[in-house]
Coordinates of C-alpha atoms in Angstrom, one line a residue:
X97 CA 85.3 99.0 88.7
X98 CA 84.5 100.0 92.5
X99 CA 84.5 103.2 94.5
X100 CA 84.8 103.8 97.6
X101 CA 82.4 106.8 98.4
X102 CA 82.8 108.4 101.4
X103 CA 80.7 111.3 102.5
X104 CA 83.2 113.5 105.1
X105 CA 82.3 115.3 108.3
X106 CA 81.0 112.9 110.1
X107 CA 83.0 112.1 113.6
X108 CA 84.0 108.7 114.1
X109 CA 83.3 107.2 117.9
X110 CA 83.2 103.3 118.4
X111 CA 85.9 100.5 118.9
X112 CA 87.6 98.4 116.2
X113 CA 90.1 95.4 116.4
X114 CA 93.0 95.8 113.9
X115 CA 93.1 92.2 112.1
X116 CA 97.0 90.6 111.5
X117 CA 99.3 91.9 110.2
X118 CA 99.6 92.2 106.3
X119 CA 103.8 91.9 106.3
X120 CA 103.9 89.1 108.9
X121 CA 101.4 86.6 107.6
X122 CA 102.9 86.6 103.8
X123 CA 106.5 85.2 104.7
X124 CA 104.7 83.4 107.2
X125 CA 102.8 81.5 104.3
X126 CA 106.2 81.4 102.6
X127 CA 108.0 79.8 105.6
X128 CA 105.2 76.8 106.1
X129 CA 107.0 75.6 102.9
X130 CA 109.8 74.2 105.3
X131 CA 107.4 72.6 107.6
X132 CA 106.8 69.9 105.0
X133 CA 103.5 69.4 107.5
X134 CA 101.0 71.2 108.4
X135 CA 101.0 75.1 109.3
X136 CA 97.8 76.2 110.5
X137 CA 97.9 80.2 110.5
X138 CA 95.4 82.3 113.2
X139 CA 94.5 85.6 112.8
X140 CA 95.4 86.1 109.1
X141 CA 93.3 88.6 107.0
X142 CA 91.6 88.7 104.3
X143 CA 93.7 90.2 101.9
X144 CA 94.3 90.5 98.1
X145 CA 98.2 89.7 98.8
X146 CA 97.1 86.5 101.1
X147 CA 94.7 85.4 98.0
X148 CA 97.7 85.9 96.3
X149 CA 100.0 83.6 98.3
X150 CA 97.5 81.2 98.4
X151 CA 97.4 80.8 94.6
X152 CA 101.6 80.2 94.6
X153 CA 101.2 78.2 97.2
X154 CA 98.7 75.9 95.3
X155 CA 101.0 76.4 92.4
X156 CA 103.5 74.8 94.2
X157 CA 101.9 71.6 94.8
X158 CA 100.6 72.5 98.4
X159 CA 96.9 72.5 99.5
X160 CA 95.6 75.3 101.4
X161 CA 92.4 75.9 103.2
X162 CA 90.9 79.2 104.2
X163 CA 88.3 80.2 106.8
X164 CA 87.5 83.6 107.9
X165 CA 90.7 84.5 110.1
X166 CA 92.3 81.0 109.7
X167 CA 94.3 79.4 107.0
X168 CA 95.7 75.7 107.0
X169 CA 98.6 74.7 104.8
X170 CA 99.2 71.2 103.8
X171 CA 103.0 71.5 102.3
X172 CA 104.2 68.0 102.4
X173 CA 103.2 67.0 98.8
X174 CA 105.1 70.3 97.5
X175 CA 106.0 69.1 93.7
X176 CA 107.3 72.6 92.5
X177 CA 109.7 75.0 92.4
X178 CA 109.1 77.4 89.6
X179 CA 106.1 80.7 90.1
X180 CA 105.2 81.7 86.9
X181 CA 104.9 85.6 86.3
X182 CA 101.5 85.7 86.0
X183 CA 101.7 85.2 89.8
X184 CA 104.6 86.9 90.6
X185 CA 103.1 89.9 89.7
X186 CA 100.4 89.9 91.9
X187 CA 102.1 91.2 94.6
X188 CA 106.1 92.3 95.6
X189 CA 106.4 90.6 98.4
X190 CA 106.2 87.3 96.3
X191 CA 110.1 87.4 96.4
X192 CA 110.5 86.0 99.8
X193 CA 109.0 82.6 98.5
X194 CA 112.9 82.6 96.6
X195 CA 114.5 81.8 100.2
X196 CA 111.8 79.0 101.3
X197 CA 112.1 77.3 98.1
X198 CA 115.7 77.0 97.4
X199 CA 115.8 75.9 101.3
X200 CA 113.0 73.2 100.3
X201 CA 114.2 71.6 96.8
X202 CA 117.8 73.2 96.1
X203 CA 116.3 75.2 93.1
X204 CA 114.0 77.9 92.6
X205 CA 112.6 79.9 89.9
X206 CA 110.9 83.0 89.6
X207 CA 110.0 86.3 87.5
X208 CA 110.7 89.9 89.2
X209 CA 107.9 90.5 91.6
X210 CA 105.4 93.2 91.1
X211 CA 103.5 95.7 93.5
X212 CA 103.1 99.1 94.1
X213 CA 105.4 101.1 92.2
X214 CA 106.8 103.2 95.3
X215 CA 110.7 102.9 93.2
X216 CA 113.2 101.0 93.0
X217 CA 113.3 98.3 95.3
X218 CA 116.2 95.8 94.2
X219 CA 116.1 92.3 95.1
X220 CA 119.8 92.5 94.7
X221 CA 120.3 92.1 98.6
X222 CA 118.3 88.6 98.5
X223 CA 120.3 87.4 95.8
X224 CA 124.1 88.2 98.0
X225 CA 122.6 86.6 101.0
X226 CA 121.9 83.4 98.6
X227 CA 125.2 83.7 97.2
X228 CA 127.1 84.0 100.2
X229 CA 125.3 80.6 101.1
X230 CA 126.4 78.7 98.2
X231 CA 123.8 79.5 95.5
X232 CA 124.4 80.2 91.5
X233 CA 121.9 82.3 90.4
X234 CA 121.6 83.8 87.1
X235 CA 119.2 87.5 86.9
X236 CA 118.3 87.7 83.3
X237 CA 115.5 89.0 81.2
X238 CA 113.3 89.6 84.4
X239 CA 114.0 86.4 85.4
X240 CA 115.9 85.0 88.3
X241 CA 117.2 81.3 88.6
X242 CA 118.7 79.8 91.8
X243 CA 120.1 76.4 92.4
X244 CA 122.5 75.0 95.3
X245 CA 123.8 71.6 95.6
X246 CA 124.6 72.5 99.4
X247 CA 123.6 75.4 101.3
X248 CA 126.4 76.4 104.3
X249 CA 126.4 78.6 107.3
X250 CA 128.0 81.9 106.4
X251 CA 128.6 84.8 107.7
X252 CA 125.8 87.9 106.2
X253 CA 126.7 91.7 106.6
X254 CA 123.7 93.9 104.7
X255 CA 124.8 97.0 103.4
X256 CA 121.0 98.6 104.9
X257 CA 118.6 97.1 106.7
X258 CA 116.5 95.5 104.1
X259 CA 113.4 93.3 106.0
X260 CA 112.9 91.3 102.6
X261 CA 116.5 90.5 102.2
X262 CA 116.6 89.3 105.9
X263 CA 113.1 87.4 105.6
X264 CA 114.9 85.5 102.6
X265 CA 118.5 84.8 104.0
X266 CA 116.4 83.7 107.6
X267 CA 114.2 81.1 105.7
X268 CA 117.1 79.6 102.9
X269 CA 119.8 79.7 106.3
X270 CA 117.1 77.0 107.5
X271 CA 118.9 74.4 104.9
X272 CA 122.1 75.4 105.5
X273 CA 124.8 73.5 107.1
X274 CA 126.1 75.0 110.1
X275 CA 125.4 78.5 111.4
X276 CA 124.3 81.3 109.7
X277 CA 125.0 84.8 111.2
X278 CA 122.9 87.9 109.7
X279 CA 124.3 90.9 110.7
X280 CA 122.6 94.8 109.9
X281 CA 119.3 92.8 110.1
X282 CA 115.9 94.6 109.7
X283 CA 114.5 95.4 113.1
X284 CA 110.9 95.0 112.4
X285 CA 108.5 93.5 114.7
X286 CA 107.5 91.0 111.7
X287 CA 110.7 89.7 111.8
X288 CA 110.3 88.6 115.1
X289 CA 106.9 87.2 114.3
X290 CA 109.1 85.2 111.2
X291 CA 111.1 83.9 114.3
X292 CA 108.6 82.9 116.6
X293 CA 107.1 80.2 113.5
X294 CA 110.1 78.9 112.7
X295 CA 110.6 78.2 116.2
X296 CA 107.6 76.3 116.4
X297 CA 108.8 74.1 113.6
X298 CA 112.0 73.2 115.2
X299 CA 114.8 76.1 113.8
X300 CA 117.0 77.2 116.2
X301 CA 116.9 81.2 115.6
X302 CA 117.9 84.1 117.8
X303 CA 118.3 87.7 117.5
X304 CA 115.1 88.5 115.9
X305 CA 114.1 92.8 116.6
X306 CA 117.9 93.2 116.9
X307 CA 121.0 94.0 114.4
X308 CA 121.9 89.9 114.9
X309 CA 120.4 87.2 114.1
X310 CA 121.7 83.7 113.8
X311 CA 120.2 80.3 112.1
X312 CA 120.8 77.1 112.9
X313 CA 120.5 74.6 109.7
X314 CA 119.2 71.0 110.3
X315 CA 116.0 69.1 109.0
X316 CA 112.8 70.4 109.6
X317 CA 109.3 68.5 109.5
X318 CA 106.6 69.3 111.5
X319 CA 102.8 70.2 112.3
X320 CA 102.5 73.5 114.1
X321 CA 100.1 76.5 114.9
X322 CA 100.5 80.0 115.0
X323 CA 99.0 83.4 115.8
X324 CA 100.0 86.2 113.8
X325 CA 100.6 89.5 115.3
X326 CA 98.6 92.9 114.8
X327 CA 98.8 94.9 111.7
X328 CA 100.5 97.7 113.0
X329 CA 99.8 99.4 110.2
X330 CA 96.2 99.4 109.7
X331 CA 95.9 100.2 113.6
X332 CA 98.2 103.4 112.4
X333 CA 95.6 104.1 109.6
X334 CA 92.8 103.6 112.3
X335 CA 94.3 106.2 114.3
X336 CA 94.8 108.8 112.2
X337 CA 91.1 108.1 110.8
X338 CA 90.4 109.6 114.2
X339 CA 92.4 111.9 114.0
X340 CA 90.7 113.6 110.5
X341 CA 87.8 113.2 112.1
X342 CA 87.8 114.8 115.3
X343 CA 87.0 111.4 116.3
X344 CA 87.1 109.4 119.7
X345 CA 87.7 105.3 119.1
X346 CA 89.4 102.5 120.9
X347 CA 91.5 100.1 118.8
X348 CA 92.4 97.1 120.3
X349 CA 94.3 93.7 119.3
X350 CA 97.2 96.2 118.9
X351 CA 100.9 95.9 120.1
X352 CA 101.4 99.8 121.2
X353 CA 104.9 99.7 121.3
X354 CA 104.8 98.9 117.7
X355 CA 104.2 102.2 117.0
X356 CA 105.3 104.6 119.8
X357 CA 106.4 106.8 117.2
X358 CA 103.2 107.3 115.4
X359 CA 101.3 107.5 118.5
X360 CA 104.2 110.2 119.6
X361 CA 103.5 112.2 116.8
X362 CA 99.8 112.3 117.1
X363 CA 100.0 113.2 120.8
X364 CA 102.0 116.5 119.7
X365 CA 99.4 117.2 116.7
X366 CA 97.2 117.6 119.8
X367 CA 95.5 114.2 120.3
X368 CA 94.5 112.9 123.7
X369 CA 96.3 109.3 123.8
X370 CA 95.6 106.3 126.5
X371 CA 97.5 103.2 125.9
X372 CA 96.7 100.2 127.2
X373 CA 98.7 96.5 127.2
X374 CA 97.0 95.6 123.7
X375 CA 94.4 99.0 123.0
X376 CA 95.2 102.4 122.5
X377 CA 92.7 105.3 122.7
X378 CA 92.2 108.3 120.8
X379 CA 90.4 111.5 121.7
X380 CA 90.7 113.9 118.9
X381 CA 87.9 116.3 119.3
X382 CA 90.4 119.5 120.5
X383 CA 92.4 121.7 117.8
X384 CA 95.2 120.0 115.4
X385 CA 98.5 121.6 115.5
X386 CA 101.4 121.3 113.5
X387 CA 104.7 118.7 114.8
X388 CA 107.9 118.5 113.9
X389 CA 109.4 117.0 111.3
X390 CA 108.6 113.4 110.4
X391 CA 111.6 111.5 109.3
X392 CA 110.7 107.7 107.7
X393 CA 113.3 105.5 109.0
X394 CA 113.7 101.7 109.3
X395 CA 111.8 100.0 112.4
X396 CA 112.6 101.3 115.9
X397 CA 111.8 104.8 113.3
X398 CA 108.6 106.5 112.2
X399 CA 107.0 103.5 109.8
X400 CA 107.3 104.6 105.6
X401 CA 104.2 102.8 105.7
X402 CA 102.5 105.4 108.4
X403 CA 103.6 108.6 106.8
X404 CA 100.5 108.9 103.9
X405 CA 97.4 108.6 106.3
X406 CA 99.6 110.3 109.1
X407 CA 100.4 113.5 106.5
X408 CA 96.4 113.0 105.6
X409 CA 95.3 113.3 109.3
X410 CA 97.7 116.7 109.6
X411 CA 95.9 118.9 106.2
X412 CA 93.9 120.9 108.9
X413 CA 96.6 121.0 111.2
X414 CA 97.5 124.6 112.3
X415 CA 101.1 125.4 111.2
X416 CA 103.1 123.8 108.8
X417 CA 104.6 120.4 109.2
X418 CA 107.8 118.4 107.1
X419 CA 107.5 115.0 106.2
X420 CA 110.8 114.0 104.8
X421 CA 111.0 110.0 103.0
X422 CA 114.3 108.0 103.4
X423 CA 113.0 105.1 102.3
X424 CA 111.1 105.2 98.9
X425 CA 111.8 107.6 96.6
X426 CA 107.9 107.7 94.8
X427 CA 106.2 107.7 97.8
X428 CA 104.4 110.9 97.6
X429 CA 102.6 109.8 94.7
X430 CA 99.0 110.6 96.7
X431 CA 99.8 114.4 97.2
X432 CA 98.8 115.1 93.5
X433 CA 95.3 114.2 94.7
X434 CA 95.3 115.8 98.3
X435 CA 95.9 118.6 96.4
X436 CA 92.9 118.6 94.3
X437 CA 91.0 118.4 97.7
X438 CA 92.2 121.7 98.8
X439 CA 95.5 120.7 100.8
X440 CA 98.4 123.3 101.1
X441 CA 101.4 120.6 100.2
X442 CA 105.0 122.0 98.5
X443 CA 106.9 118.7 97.6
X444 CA 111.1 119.2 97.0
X445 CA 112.9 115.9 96.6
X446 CA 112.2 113.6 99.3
X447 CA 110.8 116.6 101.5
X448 CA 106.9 117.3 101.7
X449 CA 106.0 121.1 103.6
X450 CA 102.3 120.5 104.7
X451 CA 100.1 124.0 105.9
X452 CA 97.3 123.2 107.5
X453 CA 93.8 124.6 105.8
X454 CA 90.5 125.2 107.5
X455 CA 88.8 123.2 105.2
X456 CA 88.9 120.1 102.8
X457 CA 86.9 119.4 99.7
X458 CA 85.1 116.2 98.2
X459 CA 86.1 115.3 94.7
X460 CA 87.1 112.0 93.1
X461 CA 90.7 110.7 93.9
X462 CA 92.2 108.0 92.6
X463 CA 94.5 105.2 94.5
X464 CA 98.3 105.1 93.1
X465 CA 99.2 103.0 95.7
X466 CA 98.3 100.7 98.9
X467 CA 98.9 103.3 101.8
X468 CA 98.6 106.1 99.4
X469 CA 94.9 105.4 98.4
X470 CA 94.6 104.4 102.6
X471 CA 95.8 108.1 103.0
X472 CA 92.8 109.6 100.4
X473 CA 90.6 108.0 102.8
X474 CA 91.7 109.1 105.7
X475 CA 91.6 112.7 103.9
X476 CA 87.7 112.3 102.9
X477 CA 86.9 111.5 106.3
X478 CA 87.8 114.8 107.3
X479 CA 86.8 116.4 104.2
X480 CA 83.3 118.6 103.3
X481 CA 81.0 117.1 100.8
X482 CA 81.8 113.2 99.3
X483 CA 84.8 111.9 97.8
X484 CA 84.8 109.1 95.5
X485 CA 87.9 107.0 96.0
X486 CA 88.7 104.5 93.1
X487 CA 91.5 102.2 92.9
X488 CA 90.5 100.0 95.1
X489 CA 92.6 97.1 94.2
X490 CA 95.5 99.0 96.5
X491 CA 93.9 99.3 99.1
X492 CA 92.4 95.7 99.7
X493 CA 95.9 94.6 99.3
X494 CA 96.3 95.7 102.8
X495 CA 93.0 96.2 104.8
X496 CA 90.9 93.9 105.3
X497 CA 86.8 95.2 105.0
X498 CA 88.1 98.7 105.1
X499 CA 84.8 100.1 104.7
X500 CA 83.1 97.8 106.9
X501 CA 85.4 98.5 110.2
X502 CA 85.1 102.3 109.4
X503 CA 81.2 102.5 109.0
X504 CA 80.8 100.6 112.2
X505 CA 82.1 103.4 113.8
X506 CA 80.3 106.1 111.8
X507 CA 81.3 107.0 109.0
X508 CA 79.4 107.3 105.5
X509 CA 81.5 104.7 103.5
X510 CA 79.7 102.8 100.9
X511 CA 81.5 100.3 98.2
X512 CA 79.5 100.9 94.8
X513 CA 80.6 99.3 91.5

């Protein structure tokens, strides 16, 4: 097993790139099934869940090549249609390879996919988009069986926003015959990213970052390219790293609109902000004040993803701010921890009351979940003393040579088995 050991009270000061993005590059890899050519995929990290699509991938009959920031997949020999569980479980965004497939060979299937355990998360929507394109499919005993003799252009109103669902109903509309409308679409700038690949293979798709989006279905085959977008994400993390730290850093290869509501909220905490066309930079050597309240909500709102290492950035804020989680219902799983370091958190439901304390404590935390144990982190930064951070296998899920990028900039991070 490996720690993380981080050794707080240092200030961070340097400049670091955020690498792709970690939700992007996964249906990406899922979507060069279609191609039935070659996909070759530019700035994609190195990830646990991208060694993870790689292995289904391979399972599938398609070759793949990896070299630092650049993976090439061969998927015109594809010979399979079936991901065994040992795979599945690997990761939960596995279940947007159920969309490419069925779109590729008219049947597909797979176990229930696995992940962090942030609550239920239903793949019920995926399977009434398939539906309402023609597919049978049959949920039983964790497994779940598609076929479809014809795909055809339908009409696709989602209850919620759910980005999987519309990752899966975009990539299996591919196949369909005639046009497919998806209405109460997921917002998120991956999505668009999704769109912008499957335009380079020939599918006619529109609407992507809006409520509407429409496919086209027709024959695909083709060799294409394509650069994947920033990790908003990680750049979030990065930031409120600073933050912790009374740090001053640069991040750049960073979309800032992204994240205008992160960067909002850590301009009220008291953080001196200058964004640039693709860098943003953070002064946070001045005094931390509370903000009012941070409400998760689905892309254009603040990012579930952002709250845990934003809520880790504000424990020595002065004040008291609310976090309150719409989207996942276990997602506070890390404040069990924070609180063993000294934080002031009272947790009701889906609503988190954080009072900022003068100081933080080093002890050993452990990782529950990917942005959860990125969260600890952030915390130790800021804290007195070291902090041993185990559970590692979270957070290199989702950032790519954590330690590396954060001890280039100063702080006392060390990996130790």
């Amino acid at each position: 097993m490996s720690i993380l050991r981080i050794t707080g009270g240092r200030r961070l000061e340097g400049t670091l790139r955020v690498h792709g993005a970690k939700n992007s590059v996964l249906p990406i890899m899922a979507a060069s099934i279609l191609a039935r050519g070659e996909t070759i995929i530019h700035n994609c990290p190195d990830l646990a869940d991208v060694n993870a699509a790689i292995k289904i991938l391979r399972h599938l009959g398609c070759s793949v090549d990896k070299s630092n920031d650049r993976v090439i997949i061969n998927s015109a020999q594809m010979t399979r249609s079936d991901i065994p569980h040992e795979l599945m479980k690997e990761m939960r965004s596995s279940v947007i390879f159920l969309g490419a497939i069925l779109a590729r060979c008219g049947t597909a299937a797979l176990s229930m996919p696995g992940g962090c355990e942030l609550g239920p998360r239903p793949v019920d929507l995926h399977m009434m988009a398939l539906r309402e394109m023609g597919a049978k499919i049959t949920d039983e005993g964790g497994s779940i069986l598609c076929a479809a003799n014809e795909l055809l252009g339908c009409r696709i109103n989602f209850p919620i926003p759910s980005v999987g669902a519309t990752e899966n109903a975009m990539l299996a509309a591919t196949a369909c015959q005639g046009t497919t409308i998806i209405t109460n679409a997921a917002c998120e700038p991956e999505i668009w990213d999704i769109q912008r690949y499957l335009r380079t293979i020939g599918v006619k798709v529109t609407g992507a970052g809006t409520s509407t989006i429409i496919v086209e279905g027709g024959e695909i085959s083709a060799n294409t390219e394509h650069h994947v977008i920033p990790d908003r994400i990680v750049a979030a993390t990065y930031l409120s790293c600073a933050a912790a730290s009374s740090g001053k850093i640069e991040i750049t290869n960073v979309i800032p609109r992204h994240i205008t509501t992160v960067t909002n909220a850590l301009s009220e905490m008291g953080c001196r902000l200058k964004i640039y066309e693709d860098a943003i930079g953070i002064d946070a050597t001045g005094k931390l004040t509370a903000i009012k309240p941070v409400i998760t909500r689905p892309y254009p709102g603040f990012p579930t993803d952002a709250q845990p290492p934003l809520m880790a950035a504000s424990l020595k804020a002065s004040g008291t701010t609310v976090f309150i989680e719409s989207i996942f219902e276990n997602r506070y799983r890390h404040i069990g921890e924070l609180l063993r370091m000294g934080a002031d958190i009272k947790t009701e439901g889906k609503v988190a009351m954080v009072t900022g304390v003068s100081k933080l404590f080093g002890v050993p935390v452990e990782s529950t979940d990917l942005r959860g144990g990125a969260a600890l982190c952030v915390a130790a930064l800021g804290a007195e003393g070291i902090t041993d951070v185990s559970g590692l296998h979270h957070i290199d899920r989702g950032y790519d040579g954590f330690e590396a990028a954060l001890a280039a900039i100063g702080a006392d991070i060390v990996r130790v088995d």
